[in-house]
CSV table of C-alpha atoms and ligand atoms in Angstrom, one decimal:
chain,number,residue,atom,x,y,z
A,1,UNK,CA,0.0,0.0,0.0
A,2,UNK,CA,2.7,2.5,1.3
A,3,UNK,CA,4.9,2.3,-1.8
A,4,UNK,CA,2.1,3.3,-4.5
A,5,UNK,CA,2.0,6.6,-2.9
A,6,UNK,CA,5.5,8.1,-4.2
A,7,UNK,CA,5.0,11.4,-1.3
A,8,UNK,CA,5.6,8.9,1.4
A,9,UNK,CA,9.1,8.0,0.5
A,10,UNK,CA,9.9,11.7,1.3
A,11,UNK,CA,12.2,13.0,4.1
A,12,UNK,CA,10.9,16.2,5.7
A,13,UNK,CA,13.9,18.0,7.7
A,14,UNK,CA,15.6,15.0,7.5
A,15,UNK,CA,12.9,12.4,9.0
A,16,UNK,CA,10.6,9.9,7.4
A,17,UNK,CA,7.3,11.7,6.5
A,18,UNK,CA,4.5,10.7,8.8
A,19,UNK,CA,1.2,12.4,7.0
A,20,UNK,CA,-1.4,12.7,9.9
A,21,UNK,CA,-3.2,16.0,7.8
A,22,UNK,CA,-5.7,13.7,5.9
A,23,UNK,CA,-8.6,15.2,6.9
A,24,UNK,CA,-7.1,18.0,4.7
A,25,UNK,CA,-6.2,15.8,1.8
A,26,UNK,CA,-5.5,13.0,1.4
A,27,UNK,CA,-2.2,11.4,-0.7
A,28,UNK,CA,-2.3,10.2,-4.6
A,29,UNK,CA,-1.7,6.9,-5.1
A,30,UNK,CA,0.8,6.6,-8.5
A,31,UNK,CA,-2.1,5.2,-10.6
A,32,UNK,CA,-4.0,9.0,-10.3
A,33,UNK,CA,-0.7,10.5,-11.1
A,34,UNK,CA,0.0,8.1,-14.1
A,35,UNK,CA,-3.8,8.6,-15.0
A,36,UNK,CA,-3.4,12.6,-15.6
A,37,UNK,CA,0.0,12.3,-17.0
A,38,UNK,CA,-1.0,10.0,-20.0
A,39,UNK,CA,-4.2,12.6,-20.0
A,40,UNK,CA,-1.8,15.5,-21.0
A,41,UNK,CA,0.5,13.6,-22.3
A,42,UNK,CA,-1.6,11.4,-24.8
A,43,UNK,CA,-5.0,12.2,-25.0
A,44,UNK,CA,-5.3,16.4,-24.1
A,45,UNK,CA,-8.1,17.8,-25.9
A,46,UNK,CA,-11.3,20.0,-24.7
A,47,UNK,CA,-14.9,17.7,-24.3
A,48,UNK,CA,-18.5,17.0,-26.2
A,49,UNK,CA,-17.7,19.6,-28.9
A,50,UNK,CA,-15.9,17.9,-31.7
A,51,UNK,CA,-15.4,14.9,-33.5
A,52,UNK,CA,-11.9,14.1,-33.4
A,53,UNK,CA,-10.0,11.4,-31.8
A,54,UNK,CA,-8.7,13.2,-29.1
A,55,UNK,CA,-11.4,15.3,-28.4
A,56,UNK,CA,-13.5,11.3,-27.8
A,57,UNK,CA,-10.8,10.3,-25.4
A,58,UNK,CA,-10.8,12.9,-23.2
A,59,UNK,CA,-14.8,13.0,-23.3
A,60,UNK,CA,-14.5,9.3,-22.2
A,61,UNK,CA,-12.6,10.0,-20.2
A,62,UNK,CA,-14.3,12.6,-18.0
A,63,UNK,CA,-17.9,11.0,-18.3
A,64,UNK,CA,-16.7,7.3,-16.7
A,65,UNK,CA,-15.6,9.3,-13.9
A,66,UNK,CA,-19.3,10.6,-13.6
A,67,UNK,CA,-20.3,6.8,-14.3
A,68,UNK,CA,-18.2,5.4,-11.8
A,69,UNK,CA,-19.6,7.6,-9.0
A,70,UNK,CA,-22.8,7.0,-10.0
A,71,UNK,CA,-22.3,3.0,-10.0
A,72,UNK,CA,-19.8,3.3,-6.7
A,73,UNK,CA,-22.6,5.9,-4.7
A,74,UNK,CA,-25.8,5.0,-6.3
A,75,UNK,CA,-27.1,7.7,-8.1
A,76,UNK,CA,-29.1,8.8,-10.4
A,77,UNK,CA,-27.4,12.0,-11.1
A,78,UNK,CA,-23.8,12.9,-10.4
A,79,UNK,CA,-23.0,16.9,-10.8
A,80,UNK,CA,-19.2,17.4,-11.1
A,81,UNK,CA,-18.2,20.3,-9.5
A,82,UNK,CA,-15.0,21.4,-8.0
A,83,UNK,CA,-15.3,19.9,-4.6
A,84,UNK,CA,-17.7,20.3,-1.6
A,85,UNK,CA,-17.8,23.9,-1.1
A,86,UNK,CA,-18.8,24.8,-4.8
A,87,UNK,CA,-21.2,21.6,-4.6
A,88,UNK,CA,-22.5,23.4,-1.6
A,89,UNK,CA,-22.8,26.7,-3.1
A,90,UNK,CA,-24.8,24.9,-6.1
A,91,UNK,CA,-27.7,23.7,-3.7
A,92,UNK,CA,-27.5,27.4,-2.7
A,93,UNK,CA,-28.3,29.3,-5.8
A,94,UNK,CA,-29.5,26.3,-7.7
A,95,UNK,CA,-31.7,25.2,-6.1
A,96,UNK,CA,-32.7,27.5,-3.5
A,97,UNK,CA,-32.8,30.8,-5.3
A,98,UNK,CA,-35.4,28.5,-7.7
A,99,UNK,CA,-37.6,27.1,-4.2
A,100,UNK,CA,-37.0,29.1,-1.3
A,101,UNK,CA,-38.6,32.3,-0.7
A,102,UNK,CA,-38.3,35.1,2.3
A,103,UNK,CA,-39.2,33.7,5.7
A,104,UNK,CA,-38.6,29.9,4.9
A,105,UNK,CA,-36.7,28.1,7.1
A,106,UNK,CA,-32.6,26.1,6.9
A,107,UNK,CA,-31.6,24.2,9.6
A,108,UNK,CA,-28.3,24.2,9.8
A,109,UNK,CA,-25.8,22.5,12.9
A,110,UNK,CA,-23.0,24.0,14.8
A,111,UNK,CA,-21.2,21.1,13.3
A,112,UNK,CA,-21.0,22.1,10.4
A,113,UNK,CA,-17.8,23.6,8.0
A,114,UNK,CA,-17.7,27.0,7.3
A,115,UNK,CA,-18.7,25.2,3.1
A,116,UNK,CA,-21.9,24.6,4.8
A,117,UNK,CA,-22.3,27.8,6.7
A,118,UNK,CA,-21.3,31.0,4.4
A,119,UNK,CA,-23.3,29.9,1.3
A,120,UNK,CA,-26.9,29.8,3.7
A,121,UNK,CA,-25.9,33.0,5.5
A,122,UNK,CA,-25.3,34.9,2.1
A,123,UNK,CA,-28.3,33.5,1.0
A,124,UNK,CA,-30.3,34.2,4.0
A,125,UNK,CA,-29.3,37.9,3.5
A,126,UNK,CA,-30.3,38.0,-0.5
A,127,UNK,CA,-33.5,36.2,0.4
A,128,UNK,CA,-34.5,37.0,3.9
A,129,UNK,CA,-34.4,33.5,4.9
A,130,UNK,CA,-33.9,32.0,8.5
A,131,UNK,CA,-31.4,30.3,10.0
A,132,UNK,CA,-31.7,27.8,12.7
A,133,UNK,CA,-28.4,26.3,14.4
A,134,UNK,CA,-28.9,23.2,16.0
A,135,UNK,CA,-26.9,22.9,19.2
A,136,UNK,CA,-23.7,20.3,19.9
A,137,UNK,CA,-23.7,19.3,23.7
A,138,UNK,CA,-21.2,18.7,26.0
A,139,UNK,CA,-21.1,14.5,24.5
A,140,UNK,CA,-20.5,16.3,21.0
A,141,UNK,CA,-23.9,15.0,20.0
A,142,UNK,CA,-26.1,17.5,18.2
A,143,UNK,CA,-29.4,18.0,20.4
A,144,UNK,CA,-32.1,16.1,18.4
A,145,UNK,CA,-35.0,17.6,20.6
A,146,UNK,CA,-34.4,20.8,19.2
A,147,UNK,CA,-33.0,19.4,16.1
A,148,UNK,CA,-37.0,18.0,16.2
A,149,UNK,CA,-38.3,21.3,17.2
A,150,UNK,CA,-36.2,23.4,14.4
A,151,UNK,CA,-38.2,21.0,11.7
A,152,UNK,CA,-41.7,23.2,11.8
A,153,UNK,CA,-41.7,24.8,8.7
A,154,UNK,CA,-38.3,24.2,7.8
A,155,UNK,CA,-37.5,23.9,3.8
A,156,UNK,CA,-34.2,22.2,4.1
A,157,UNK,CA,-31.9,21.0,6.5
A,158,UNK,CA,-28.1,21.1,6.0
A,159,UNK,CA,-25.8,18.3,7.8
A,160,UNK,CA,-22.3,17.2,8.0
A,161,UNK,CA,-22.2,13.4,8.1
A,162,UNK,CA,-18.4,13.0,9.7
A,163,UNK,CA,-17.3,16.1,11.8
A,164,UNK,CA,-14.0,17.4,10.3
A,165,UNK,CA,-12.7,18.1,13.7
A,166,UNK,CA,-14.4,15.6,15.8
A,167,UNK,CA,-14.8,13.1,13.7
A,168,UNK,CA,-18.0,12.5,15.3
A,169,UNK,CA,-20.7,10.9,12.8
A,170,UNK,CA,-24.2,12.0,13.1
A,171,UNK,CA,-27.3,9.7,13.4
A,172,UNK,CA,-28.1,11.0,9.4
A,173,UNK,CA,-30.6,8.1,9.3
A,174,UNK,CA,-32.4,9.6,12.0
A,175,UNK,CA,-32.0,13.3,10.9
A,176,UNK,CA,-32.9,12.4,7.4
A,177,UNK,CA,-36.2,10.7,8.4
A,178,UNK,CA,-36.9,13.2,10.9
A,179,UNK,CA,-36.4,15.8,8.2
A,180,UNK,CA,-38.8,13.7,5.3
A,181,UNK,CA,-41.4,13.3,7.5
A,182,UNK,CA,-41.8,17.1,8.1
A,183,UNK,CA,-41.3,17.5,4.3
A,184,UNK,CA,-37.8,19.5,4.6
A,185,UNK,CA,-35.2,18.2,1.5
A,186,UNK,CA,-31.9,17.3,3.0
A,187,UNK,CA,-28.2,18.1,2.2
A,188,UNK,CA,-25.4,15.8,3.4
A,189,UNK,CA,-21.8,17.1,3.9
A,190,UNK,CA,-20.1,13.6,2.9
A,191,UNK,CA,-16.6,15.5,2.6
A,192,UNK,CA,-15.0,13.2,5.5
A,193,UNK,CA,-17.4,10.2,4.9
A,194,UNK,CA,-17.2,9.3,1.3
A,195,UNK,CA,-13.6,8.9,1.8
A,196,UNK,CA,-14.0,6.1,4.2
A,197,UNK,CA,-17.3,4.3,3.5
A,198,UNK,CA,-19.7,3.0,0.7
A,199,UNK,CA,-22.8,5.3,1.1
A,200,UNK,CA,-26.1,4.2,-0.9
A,201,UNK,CA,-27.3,7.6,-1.6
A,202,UNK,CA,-30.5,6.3,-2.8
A,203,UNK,CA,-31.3,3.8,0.7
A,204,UNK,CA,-30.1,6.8,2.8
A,205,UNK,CA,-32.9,8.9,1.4
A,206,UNK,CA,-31.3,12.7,1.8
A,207,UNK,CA,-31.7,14.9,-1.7
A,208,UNK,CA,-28.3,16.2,-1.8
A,209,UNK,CA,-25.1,14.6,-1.1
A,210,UNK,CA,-21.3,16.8,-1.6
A,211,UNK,CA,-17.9,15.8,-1.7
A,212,UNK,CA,-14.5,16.2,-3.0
A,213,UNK,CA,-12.2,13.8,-4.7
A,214,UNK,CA,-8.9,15.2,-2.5
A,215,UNK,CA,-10.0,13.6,-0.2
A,216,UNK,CA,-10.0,10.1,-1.4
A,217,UNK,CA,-7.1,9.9,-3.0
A,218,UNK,CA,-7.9,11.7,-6.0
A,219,UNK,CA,-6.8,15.1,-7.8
A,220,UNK,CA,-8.0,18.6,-6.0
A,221,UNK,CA,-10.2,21.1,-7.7
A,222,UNK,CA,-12.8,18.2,-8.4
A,223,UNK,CA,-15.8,17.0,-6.4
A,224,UNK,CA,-19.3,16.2,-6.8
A,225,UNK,CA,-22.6,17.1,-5.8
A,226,UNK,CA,-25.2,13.6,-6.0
A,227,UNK,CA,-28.7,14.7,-6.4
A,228,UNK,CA,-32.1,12.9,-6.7
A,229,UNK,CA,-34.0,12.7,-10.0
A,230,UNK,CA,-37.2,14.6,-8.6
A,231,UNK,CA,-34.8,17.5,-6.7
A,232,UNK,CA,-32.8,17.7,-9.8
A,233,UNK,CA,-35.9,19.1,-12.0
A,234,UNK,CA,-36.3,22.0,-9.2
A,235,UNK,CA,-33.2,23.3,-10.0
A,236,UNK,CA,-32.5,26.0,-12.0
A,237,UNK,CA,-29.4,26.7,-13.8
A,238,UNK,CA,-26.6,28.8,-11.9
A,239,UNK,CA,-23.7,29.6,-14.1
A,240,UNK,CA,-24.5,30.4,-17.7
A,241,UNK,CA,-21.7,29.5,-20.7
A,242,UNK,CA,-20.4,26.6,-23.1
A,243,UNK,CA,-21.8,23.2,-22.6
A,244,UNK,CA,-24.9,23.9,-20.3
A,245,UNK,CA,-27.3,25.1,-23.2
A,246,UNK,CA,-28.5,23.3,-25.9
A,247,UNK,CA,-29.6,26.4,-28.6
A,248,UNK,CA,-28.8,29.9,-27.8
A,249,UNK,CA,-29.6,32.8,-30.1
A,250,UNK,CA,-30.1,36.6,-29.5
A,251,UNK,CA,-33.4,36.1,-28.0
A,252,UNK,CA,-32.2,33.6,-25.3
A,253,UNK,CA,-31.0,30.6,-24.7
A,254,UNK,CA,-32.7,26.7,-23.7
A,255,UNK,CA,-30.5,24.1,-21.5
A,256,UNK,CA,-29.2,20.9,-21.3
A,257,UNK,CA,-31.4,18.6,-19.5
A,258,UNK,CA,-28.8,16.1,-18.0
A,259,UNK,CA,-26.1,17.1,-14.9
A,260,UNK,CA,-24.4,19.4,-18.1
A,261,UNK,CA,-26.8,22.0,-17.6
A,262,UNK,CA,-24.6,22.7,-14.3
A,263,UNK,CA,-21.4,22.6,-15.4
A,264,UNK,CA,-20.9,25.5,-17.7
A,265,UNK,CA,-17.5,25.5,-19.6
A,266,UNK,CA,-14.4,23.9,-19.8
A,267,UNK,CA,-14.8,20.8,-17.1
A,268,UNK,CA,-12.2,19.4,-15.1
A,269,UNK,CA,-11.1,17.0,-18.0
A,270,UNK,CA,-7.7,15.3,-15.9
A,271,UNK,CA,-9.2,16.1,-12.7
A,272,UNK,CA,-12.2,13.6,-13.4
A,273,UNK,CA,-9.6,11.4,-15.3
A,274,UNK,CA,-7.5,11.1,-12.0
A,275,UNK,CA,-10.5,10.8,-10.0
A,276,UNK,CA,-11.7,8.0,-11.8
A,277,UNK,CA,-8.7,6.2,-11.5
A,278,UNK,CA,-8.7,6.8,-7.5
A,279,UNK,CA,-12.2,5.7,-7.5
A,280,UNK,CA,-11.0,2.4,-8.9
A,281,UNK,CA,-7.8,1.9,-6.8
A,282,UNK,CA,-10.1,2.5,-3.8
A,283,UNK,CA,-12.2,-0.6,-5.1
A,284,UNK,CA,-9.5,-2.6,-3.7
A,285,UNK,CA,-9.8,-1.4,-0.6
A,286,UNK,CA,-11.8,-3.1,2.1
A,287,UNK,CA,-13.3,-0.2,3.8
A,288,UNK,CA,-14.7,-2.0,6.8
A,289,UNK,CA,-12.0,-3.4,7.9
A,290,UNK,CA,-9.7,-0.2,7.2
A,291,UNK,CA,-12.1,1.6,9.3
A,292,UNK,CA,-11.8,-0.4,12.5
A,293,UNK,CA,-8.2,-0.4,12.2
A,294,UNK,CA,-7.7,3.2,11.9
A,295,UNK,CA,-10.5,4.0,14.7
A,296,UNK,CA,-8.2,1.4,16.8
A,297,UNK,CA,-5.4,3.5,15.7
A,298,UNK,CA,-7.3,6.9,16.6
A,299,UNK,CA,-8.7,4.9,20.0
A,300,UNK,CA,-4.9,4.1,21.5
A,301,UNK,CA,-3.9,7.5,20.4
A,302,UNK,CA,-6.6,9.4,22.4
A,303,UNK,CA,-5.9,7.2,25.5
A,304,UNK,CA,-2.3,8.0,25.3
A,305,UNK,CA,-2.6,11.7,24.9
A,306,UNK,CA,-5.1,11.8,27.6
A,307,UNK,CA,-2.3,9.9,29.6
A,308,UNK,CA,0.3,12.5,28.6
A,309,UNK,CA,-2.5,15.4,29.8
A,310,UNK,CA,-3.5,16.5,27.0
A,311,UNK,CA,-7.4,17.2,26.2
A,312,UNK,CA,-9.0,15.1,23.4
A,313,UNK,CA,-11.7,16.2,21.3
A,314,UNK,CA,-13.5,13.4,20.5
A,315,UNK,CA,-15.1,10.0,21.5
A,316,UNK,CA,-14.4,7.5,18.7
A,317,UNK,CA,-17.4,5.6,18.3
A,318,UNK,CA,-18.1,2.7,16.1
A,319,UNK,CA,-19.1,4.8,13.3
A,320,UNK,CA,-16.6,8.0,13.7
A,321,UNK,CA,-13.7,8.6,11.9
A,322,UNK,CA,-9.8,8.0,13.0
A,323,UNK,CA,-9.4,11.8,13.4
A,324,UNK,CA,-8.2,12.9,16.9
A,325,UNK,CA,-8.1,16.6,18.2
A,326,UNK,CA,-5.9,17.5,21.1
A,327,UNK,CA,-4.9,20.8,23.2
A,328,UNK,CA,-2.3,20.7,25.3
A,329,UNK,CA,-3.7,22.5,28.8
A,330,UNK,CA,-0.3,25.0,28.3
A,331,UNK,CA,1.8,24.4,24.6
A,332,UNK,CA,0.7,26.8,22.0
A,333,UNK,CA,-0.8,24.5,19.2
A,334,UNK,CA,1.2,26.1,16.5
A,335,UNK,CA,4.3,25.9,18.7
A,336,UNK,CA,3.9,22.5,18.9
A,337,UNK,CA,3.1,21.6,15.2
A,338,UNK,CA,6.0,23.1,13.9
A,339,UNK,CA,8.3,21.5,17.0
A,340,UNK,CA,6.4,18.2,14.9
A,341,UNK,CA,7.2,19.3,11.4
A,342,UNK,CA,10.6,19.5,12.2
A,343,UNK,CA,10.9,16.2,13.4
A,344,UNK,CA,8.5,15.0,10.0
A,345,UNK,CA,5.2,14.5,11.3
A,346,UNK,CA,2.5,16.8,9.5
A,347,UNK,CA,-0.5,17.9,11.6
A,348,UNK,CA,-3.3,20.5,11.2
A,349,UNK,CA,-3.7,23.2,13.7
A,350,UNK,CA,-6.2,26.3,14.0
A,351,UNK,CA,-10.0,26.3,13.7
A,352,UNK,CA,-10.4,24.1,11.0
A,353,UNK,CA,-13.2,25.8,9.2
A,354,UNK,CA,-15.3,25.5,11.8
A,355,UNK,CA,-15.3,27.9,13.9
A,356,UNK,CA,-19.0,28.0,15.4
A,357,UNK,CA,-17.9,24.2,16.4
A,358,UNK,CA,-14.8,25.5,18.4
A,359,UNK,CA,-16.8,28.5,20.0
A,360,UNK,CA,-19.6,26.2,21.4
A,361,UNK,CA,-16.5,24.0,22.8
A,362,UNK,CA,-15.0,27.5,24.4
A,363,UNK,CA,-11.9,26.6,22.4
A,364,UNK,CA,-10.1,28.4,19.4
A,365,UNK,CA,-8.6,25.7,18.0
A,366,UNK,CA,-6.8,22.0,18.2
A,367,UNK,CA,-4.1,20.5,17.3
A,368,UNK,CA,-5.4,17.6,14.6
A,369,UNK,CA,-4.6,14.4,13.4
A,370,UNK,CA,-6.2,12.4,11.1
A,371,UNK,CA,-5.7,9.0,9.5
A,372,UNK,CA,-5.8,7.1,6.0
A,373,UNK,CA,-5.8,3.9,4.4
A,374,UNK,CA,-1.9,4.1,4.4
A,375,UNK,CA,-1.4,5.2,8.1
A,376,UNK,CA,0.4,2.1,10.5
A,377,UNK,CA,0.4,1.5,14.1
A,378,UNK,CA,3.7,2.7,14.0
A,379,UNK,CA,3.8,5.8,12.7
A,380,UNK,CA,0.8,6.8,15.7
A,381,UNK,CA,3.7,5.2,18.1
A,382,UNK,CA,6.6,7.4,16.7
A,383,UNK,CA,3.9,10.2,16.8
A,384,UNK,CA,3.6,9.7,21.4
A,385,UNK,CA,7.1,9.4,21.3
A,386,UNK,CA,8.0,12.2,19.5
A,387,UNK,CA,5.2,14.1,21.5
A,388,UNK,CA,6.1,13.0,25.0
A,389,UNK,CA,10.2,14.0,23.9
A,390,UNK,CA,8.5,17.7,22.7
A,391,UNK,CA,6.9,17.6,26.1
A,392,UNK,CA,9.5,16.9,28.1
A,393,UNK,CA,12.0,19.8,26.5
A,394,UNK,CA,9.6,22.4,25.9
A,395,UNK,CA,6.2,21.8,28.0
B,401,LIG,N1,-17.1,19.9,4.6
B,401,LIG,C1,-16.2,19.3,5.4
B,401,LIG,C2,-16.8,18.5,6.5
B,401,LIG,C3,-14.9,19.4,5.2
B,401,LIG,O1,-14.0,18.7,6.0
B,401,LIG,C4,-14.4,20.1,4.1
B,401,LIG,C5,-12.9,20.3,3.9
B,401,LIG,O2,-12.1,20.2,4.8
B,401,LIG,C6,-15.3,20.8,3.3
B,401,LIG,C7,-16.6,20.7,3.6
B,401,LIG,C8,-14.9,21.6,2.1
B,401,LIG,O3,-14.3,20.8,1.2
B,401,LIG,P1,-13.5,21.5,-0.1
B,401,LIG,O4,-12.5,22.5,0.5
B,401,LIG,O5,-12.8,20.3,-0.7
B,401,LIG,O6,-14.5,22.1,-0.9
């Protein structure tokens, strides 16, 4: 596994990498690298607008990657966009421009990224539409009774499946037939979830589902946004330009009916070739089983660091991710990322795009690390030991 990604054969200031920023992004295995190399290299040529043989390969090319999420996520429409955030931002003016109207109601949670904050609160101010947070509690549970209560009259209701910082996952199954049964669509932020499991957008029931490919292993500045066949005819197109119409002339212009309509212009041609190829490598992956390892992983880590004094965000779960938070109760968090950059380990610091998260923890921010498919045992060992020699020179 290790050696297909060519990154982790890097020294960093003279010590084996140790990538703990995955929740970030993740690493490219070679076969995405190769995959957009022999794209430029062999095949480079702009999509659905000519006839040559070039021009076929490369449109190939970009619509299996829409096939394969389709197949791999069970959907009836895949919208490639450039990751979560502009996915995001396509529910936004897409579809709620087209079907919400002043005074409706989006419930959002204080879980959630800034992706899948900004884009309601800028449209809350166009619209005069209104916001309503659902709480986290002290357990880093979101508070279903209000989560219940915030339902009457709501429209829609936004949710992040797999906290970024917590890596707490929410009870979507609940949330989502909550939210159905008081007719509000649903949007899942699958970011850090599609990464690590098979989801079955269809069985799961919400409308929308975003995510981004750097995060599984694939190129950035590609992601996708799954929708259902009944939400996609409410949405109206959002960016105007090549590819999304069908006839234009002087008088105006009529669409594509397919996911085109939404992706005006030049697509992400190598991007969705790379992706593709990820998509594939990850078929070999057995995600259950990776999963329990890395929460294992994140498990003995959190007990450790608690040993060593530090404060964990988190409570690892069956179902949550292998991302641990930790604060040292006196090391600045920067301080002590850059004491473990210099000694190879990459971790994320700050607020981690969620900042409403950290101020209902009275925090403003962690020290994070998160785990992938090509983490070890070992490398979390190194990772104390390193920590506890930082400690004891510098604490
Ligand atoms: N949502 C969650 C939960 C995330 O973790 C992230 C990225 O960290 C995003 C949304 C935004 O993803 P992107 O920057 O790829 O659009």
């Amino acid at each position: 596994m290790r050696e297909q990604f060519p990154i982790l054969q890097r020294k960093i200031n003279g010590h084996d990498l140790v990538y703990l920023d995955n929740a970030a992004t993740t690493q490219k295995p070679q076969v995405v690298i190769d995959a957009m190399n022999d794209y430029y290299t062999n095949s480079n040529a702009n999509v659905h607008r000519a006839v040559h043989t070039l021009a076929g390969e490369a449109t190939d090319g970009y619509e299996a990657c829409r096939e394969s999420l389709k197949k791999m996520y069970n959907s009836d429409k895949v919208i490639i966009t450039s990751g979560t955030t502009e996915a995001i931002n396509l529910v936004a003016h897409a579809w709620g421009k087209a079907n919400l109207s002043a005074g409706d109601a989006v419930v959002l949670t204080e879980m959630e990224h800034h992706s899948d904050i900004v884009p309601w609160q800028m449209l809350a101010k166009e619209m005069n539409i209104e916001l309503r947070y659902v709480p986290v509690q002290q357990d880093l549970t979101l508070d279903m009774e209000i989560f219940e209560a915030s339902l009457d009259g709501a429209k829609l209701v936004c949710v992040v499946h797999i906290s970024n910082v917590l890596g707490v996952c929410n009870p979507v199954d609940e949330i989502i037939s909550l939210s159905k049964s008081k007719g509000a669509k649903v949007l899942l932020d699958a970011a850090q979830s599609a990464p690590h499991q098979y989801i079955d957008f269809k069985s799961l029931g919400a409308d929308f589902m975003a995510f981004s490919a750097h995060k599984m292993c694939g190129p950035t500045g590609i992601g996708a946004l799954l929708v259902t066949n009944d939400v996609f005819d409410e949405m109206q197109p959002f960016m105007g330009g090549g590819d999304m119409i069908e006839t234009v002339s002087i008088h105006g212009s009529t669409f594509q009916s397919n996911e085109h309509k939404f992706e005006a212009g030049t697509p992400k041609i190598a991007e969705a070739i790379g992706w593709n190829a990820a998509l594939k490598w990850m078929q070999e992956i057995d995600f259950k089983s990776e999963h329990k390892r890395l929460l294992e992983i994140a498990r003995w880590l959190s007990e450790q660091l608690r040993s060593m004094g530090m404060t964990v965000y988190g409570r690892h779960d069956d179902n949550d991710a292998a991302v641990v938070s930790f604060l040292h109760p006196t090391m600045n968090s920067e301080d002590l990322a850059h004491l473990l950059d210099a000694r190879g380990f990459a971790v994320r610091t700050g607020h981690h795009c969620a900042q409403p998260l950290l101020e209902r923890l009275k925090i403003s921010g962690t020290v994070r690390a998160s785990f992938y498919f090509y983490n070890t045992r070992e490398e979390a060992e190194a990772f104390v030991k390193q920590l506890s020699e930082i400690l004891e020179r510098f604490a």
